[in-house]
XYZ file of C-alpha atoms in Angstrom:
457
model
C -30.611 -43.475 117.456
C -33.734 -42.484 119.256
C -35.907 -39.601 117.848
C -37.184 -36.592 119.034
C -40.663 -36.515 119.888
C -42.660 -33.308 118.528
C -44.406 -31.316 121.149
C -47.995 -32.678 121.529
C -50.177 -29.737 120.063
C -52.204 -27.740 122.894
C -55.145 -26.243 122.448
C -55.590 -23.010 124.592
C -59.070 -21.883 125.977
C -59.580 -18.263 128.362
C -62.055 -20.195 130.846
C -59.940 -20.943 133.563
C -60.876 -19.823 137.094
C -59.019 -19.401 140.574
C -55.447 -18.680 138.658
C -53.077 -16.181 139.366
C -50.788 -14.890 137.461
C -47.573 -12.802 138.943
C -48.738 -14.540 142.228
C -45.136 -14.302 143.667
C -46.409 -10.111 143.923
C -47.336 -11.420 147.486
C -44.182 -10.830 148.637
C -44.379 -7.148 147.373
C -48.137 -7.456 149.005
C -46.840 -8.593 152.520
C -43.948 -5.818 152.046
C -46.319 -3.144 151.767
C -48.171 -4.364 155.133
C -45.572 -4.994 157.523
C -43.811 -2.328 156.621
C -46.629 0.029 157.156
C -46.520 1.932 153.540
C -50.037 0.871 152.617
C -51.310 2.513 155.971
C -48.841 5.573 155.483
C -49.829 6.282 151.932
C -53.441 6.272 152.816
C -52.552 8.513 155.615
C -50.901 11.171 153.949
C -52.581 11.528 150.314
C -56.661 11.338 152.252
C -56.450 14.839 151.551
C -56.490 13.637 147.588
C -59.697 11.597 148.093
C -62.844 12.719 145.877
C -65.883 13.050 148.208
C -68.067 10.046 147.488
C -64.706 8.380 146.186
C -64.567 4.327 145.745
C -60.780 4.101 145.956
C -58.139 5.100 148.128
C -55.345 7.483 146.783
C -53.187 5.732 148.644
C -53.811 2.363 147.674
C -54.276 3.373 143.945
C -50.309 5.321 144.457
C -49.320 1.548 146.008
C -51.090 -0.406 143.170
C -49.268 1.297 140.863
C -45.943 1.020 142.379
C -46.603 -2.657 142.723
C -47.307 -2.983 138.540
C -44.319 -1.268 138.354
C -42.474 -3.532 140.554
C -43.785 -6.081 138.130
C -42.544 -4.632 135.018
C -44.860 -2.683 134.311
C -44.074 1.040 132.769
C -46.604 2.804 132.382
C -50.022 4.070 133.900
C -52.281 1.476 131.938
C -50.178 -1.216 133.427
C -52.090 -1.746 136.626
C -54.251 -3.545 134.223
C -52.236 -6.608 135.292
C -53.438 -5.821 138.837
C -56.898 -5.156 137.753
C -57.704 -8.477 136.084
C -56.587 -10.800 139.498
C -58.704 -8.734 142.630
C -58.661 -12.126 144.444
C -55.328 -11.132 145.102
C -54.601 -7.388 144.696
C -58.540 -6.797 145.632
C -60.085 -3.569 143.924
C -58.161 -1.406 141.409
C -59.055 1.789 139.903
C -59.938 2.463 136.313
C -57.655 3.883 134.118
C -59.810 7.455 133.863
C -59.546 7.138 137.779
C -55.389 6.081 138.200
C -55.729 9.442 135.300
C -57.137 11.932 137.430
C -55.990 11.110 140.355
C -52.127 11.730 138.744
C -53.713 15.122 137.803
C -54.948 15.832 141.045
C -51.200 15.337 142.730
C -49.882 17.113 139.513
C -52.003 20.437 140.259
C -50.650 20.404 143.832
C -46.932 18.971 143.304
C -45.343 20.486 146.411
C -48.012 18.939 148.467
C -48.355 15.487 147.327
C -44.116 15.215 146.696
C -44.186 15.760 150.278
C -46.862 13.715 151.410
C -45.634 10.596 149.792
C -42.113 11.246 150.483
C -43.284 11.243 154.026
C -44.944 7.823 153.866
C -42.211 6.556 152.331
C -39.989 8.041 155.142
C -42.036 6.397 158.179
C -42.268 3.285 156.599
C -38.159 2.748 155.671
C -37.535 3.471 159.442
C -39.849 0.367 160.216
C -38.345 -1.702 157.805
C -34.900 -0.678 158.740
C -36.357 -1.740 162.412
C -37.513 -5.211 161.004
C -34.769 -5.652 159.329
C -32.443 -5.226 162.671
C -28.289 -6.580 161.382
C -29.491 -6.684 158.083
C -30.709 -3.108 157.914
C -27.738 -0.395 156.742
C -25.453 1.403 159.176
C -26.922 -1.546 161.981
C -23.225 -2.278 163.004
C -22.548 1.600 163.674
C -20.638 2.024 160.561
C -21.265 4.448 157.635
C -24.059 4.509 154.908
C -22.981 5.488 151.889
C -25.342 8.149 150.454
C -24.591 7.860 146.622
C -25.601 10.731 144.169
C -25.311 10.923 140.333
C -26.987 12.308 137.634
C -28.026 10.207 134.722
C -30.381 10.986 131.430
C -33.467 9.398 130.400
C -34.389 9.626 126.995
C -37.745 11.221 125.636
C -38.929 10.067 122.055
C -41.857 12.462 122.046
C -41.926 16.320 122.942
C -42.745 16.447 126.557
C -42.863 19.252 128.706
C -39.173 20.528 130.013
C -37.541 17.720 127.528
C -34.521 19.432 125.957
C -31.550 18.716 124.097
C -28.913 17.247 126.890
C -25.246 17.517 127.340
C -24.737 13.507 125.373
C -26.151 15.271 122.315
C -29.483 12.992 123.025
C -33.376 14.751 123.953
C -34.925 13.922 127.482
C -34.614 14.688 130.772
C -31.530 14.822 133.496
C -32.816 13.987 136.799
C -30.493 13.709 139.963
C -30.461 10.676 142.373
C -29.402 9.362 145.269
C -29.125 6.058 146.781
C -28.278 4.510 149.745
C -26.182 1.402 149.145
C -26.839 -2.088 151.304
C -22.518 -2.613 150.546
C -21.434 -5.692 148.788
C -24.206 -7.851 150.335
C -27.413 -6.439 149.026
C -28.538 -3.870 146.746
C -29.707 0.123 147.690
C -32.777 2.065 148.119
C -33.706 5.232 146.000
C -33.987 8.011 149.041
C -34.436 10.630 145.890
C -34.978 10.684 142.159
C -35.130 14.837 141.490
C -36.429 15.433 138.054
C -34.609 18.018 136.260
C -34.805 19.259 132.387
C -32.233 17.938 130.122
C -30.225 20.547 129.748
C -29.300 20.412 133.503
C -25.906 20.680 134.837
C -23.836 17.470 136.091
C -22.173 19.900 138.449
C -25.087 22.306 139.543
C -23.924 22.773 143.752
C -27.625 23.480 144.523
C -28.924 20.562 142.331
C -26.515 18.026 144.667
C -27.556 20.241 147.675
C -31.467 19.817 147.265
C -31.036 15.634 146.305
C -28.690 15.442 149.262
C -31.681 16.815 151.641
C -34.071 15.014 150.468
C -31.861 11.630 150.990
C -31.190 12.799 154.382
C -35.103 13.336 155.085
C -35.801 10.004 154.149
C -33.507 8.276 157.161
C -34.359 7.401 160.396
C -33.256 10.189 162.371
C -30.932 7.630 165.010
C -28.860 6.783 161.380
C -28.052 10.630 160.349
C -24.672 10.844 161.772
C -23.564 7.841 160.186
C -24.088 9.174 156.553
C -21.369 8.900 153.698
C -21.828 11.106 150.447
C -19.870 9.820 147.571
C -20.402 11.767 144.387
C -18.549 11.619 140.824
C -16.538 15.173 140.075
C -19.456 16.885 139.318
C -19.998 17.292 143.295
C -16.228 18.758 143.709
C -17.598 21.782 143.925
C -16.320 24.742 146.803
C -20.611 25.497 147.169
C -21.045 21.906 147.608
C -18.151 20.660 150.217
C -18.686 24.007 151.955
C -22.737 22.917 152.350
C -21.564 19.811 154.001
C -18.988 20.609 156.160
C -20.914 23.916 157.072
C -20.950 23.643 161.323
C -23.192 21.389 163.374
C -23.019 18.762 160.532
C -21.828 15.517 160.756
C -21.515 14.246 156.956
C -18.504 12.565 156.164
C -18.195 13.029 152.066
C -15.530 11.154 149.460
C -16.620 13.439 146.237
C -14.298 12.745 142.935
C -12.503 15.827 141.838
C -10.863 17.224 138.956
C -7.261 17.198 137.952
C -5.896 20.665 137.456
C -2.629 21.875 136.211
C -1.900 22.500 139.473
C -2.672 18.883 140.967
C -1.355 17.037 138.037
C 2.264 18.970 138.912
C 2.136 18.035 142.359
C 1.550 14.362 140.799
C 4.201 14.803 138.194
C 6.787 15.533 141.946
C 5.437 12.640 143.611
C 8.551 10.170 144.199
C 7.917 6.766 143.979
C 8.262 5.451 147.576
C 4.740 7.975 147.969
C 2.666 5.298 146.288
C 0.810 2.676 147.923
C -0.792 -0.543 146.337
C -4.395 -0.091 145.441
C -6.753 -2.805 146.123
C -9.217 -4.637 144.119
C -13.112 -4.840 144.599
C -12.176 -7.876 146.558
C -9.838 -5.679 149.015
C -6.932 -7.636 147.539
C -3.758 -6.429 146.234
C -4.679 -4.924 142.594
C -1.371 -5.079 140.337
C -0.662 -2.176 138.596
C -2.609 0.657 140.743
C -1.735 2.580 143.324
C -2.568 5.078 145.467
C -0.992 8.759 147.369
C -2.165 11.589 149.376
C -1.352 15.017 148.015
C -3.056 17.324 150.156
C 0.334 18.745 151.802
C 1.711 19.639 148.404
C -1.042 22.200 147.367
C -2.381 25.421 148.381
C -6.045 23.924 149.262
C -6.638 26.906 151.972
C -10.040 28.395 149.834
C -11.375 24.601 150.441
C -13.246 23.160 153.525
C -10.969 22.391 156.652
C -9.241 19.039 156.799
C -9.991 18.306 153.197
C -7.491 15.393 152.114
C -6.829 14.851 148.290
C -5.695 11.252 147.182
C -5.000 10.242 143.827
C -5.076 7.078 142.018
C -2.422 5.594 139.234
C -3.259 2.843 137.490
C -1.847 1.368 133.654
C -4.620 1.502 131.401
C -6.185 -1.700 129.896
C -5.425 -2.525 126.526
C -7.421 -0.304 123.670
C -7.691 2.393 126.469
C -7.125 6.346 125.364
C -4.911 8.402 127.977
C -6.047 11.945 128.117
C -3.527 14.578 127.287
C -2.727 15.411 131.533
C -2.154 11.687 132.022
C 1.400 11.939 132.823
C 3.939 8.869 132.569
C 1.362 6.615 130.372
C -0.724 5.639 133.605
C -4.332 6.748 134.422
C -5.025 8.958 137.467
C -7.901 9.732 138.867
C -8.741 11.869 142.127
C -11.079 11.955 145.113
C -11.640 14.112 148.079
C -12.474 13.347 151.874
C -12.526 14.558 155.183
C -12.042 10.606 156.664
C -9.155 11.704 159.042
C -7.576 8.389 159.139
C -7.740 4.885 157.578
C -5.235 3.532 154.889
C -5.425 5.046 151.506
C -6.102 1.398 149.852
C -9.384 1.026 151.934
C -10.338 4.822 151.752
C -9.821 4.491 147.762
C -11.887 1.567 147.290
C -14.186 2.800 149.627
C -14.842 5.870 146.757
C -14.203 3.509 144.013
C -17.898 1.551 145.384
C -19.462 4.469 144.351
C -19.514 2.802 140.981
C -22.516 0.992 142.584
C -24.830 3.638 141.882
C -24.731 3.125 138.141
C -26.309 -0.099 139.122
C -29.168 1.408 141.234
C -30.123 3.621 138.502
C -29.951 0.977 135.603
C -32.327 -1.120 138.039
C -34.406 2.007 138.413
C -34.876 2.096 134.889
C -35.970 -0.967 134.745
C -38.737 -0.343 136.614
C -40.487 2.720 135.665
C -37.543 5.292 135.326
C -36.282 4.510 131.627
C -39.550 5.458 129.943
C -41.718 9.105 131.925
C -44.665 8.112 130.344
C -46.537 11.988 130.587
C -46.378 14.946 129.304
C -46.323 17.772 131.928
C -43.292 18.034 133.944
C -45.179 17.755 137.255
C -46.976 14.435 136.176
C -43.532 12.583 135.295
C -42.618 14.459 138.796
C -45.242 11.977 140.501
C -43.778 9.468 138.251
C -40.760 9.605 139.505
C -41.929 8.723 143.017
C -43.962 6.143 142.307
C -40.975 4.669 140.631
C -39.117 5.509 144.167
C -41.858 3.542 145.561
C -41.193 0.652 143.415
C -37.711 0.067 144.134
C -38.391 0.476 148.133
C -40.967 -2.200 148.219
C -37.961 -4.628 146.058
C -35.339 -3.308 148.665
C -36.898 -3.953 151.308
C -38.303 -7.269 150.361
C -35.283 -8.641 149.672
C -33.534 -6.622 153.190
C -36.369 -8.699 155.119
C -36.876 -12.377 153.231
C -33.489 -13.190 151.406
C -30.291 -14.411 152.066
C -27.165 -15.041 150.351
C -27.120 -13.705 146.457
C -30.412 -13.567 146.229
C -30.028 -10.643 148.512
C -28.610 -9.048 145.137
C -31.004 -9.957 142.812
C -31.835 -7.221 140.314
C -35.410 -6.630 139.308
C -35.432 -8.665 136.073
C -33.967 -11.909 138.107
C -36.495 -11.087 140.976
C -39.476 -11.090 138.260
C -37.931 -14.358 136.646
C -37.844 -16.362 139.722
C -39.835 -15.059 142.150
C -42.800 -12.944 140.990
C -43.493 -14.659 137.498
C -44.881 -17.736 139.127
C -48.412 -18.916 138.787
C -50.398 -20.106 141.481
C -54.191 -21.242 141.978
C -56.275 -19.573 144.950
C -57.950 -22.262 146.712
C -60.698 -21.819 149.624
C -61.391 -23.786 152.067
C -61.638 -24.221 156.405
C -62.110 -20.803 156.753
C -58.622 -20.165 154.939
C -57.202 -18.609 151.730
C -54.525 -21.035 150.172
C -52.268 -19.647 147.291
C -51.062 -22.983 145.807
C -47.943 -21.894 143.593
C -46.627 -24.476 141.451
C -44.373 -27.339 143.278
C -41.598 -27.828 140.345
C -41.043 -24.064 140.434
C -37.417 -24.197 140.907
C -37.682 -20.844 143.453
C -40.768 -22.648 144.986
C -38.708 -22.902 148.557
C -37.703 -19.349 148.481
C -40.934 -17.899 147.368
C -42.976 -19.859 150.488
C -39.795 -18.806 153.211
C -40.230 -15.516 151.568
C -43.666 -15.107 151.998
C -43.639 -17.102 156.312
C -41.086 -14.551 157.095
C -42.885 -11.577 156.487
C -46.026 -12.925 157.328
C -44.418 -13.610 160.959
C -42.711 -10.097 161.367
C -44.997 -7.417 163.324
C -46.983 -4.977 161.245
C -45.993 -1.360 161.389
C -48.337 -0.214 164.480
């Protein structure tokens, strides 16, 4: 029987030099360059820029986007950048990263704008860069997904109130646009609302959906999807998108009335159609039916269809009193004039996506606002934005294959969490990463891929 050998003791000493620690953040470094955000920010927040000033507003905005990015989650967390310069070069003090957050928080209409705009001009050069693998490349539609979703507050913060789960935060709208089963999404708005907001506020969903619109390239806006839970089945809402010289298509969940869940009690049972699965396979026990001809639908927008969904609820699951039959329905609208219910149902049902999107968007900035004042966690919230863009896009430009859905805690496992030693030497910068890293081959592809594309002009 062989033993185990202890682990030799190690004996730890802070006088290393030319290490770098998170030195996979080049790939969130090259991101920012080639798609032209670090130029854009810098652009459109100069305005912000102290006379006499040492640091750019727009790099400090990027910095902290990049600790973010990182894990970080909170102002003071661009430490992590501060203590490496070799590779993230200057950072701002705290008391500087402080006012400057002040500065965009006295003018919040301005500076929401001005680095929604950067933002804007650099996702239509990474969508360019990223050519096939960009969304809605192949001509088909992107699916624009909103939802509301509550962050919690643990301190008394400005506009934090008590919120429809009986919890104490905030209730901020988003919207995503979703890469489809390949990939992951990109935050095109995160709209910070108190938490007493409404899941089913018409001009809340109206204001997120134009500012997810603003943030497309302009050659992608009549190829836009908007998929929202029953709290957009709203007649304000569906009559804002279909209004004339639009060209949204929607598929927005919708409540089951007395009225619809008659017309489903009537339905014979030749009307139903096999559902599919998330796999676009044959899902036993769902199915799917149009109602629209059976009810009086003439105060909603024209060529509104309304499908319905049965399925037999799992084991341990609670029908609701209008579940009729012992089978779970649940209904959607659209104005898709053809397709086969199946695929238009499962196209709705991938809406579930978004809960992903925002859970990764917690986990990077979104889960704790970290202010007090309302406008500061407003300027939060983009920098947050900001984060997820530059993972987005990283992985839209460098990865393949599942690593194309990574979500940010894998990404900082793998990928950004490896150490590296800066080496000089003919005339050249060398960041040496570790060669048993087991993402080591990724991580350098990564990195010659975007160093290789052309930089935003």
């Amino acid at each position: 029987m062989k033993t185990i050998a202890s682990r030799p003791k190690i004996v730890m000493s802070a006088d290393g030099s030319g290490l770098i620690s998170q030195s996979g953040a080049l790939l969130l470094l090259e991101t920012l360059r080639v798609t032209g955000l670090d130029h854009a920010l810098s652009t459109q927040l100069r305005r912000w820029q102290p006379t006499r000033a040492i640091h750019d507003p727009g790099k400090i905005i990027a910095d902290l986007a990049v600790s973010l990015a990182l894990g970080g989650d909170c102002l003071a967390d661009i430490a992590i950048l501060r203590s490496q310069p070799e590779l993230f070069g200057p950072i701002a003090s705290d008391p500087t990263v402080s006012r400057l957050i002040d500065r965009f928080a006295a003018d919040t209409t301005k500076a929401l704008k001005a680095i929604r705009t950067a933002r804007a001009i650099a996702r239509e050069h990474a969508w360019t860069l990223a050519q096939s693998a960009a969304p809605g490349a192949d001509g088909e539609l992107i699916p624009i997904d909103l939802d509301a979703t509550i962050v919690i507050s643990h301190s008394d913060k400005e506009n934090a109130t008590p919120t429809w789960k009986k919890t104490f935060g905030f209730h901020p709208m988003t919207a995503f646009a979703d890469h489809g089963t390949d990939g992951a999404g990109e935050p095109l708005a995160l709209m910070l609302r108190p938490g007493n907001a409404g899941s089913n506020t018409a001009t809340d969903h109206i204001n997120a959906t134009v500012l997810a619109l603003a943030q497309l390239p302009r050659t992608r806006r009549r190829q836009i999807l908007i998929r929202t839970d029953s709290g957009g089945g709203t007649h304000e809402f569906l009559t804002w998108l279909t209004r004339p010289g639009r060209w949204l298509k929607y598929s927005i969940g919708f409540t089951i009335t007395d009225d619809i869940g008659a017309a489903i009690v009537r339905l014979p049972a030749s009307a139903w159609t096999p559902a599919y699965d998330a796999e676009g396979q044959v899902r036993p026990g769902a199915w799917v039916a149009e109602i629209t001809a059976m009810l009086n639908l003439t105060s909603w927008p024209h060529k509104m269809r309304l499908i319905v969904r049965k399925e037999r609820p799992h084991p341990g699951a609670r029908l609701r009193f209008t579940d009729p039959g012992g089978h779970r329905f649940t209904c959607f609208v659209t104005n898709t004039a053809g397709g086969q219910l199946p695929d238009l149902e499962l196209r709705h049902r991938r809406r579930a996506r978004a809960e992903d999107r925002i859970r990764c968007a917690k986990d990077t900035g979104l889960r704790n606002l970290p202010l007090h004042d309302f406008t500061q966690n407003h300027i939060w919230c983009e920098i947050v934005a900001l984060a997820c863009d530059l993972m987005a896009w990283m992985q839209m430009l460098t990865l393949n294959g599942p690593a194309r859905r990574w979500e940010p805690k894998r990404l900082r496992l793998r990928l950004f969490a490896v150490a590296g030693r800066l080496v000089h030497g003919g005339r050249r910068l060398r960041l040496r990463i570790a060669a048993r890293w087991p993402w080591a081959p990724q991580i350098i592809t990564a990195v010659t891929r975007l160093q290789t594309l052309p930089a935003s002009p």
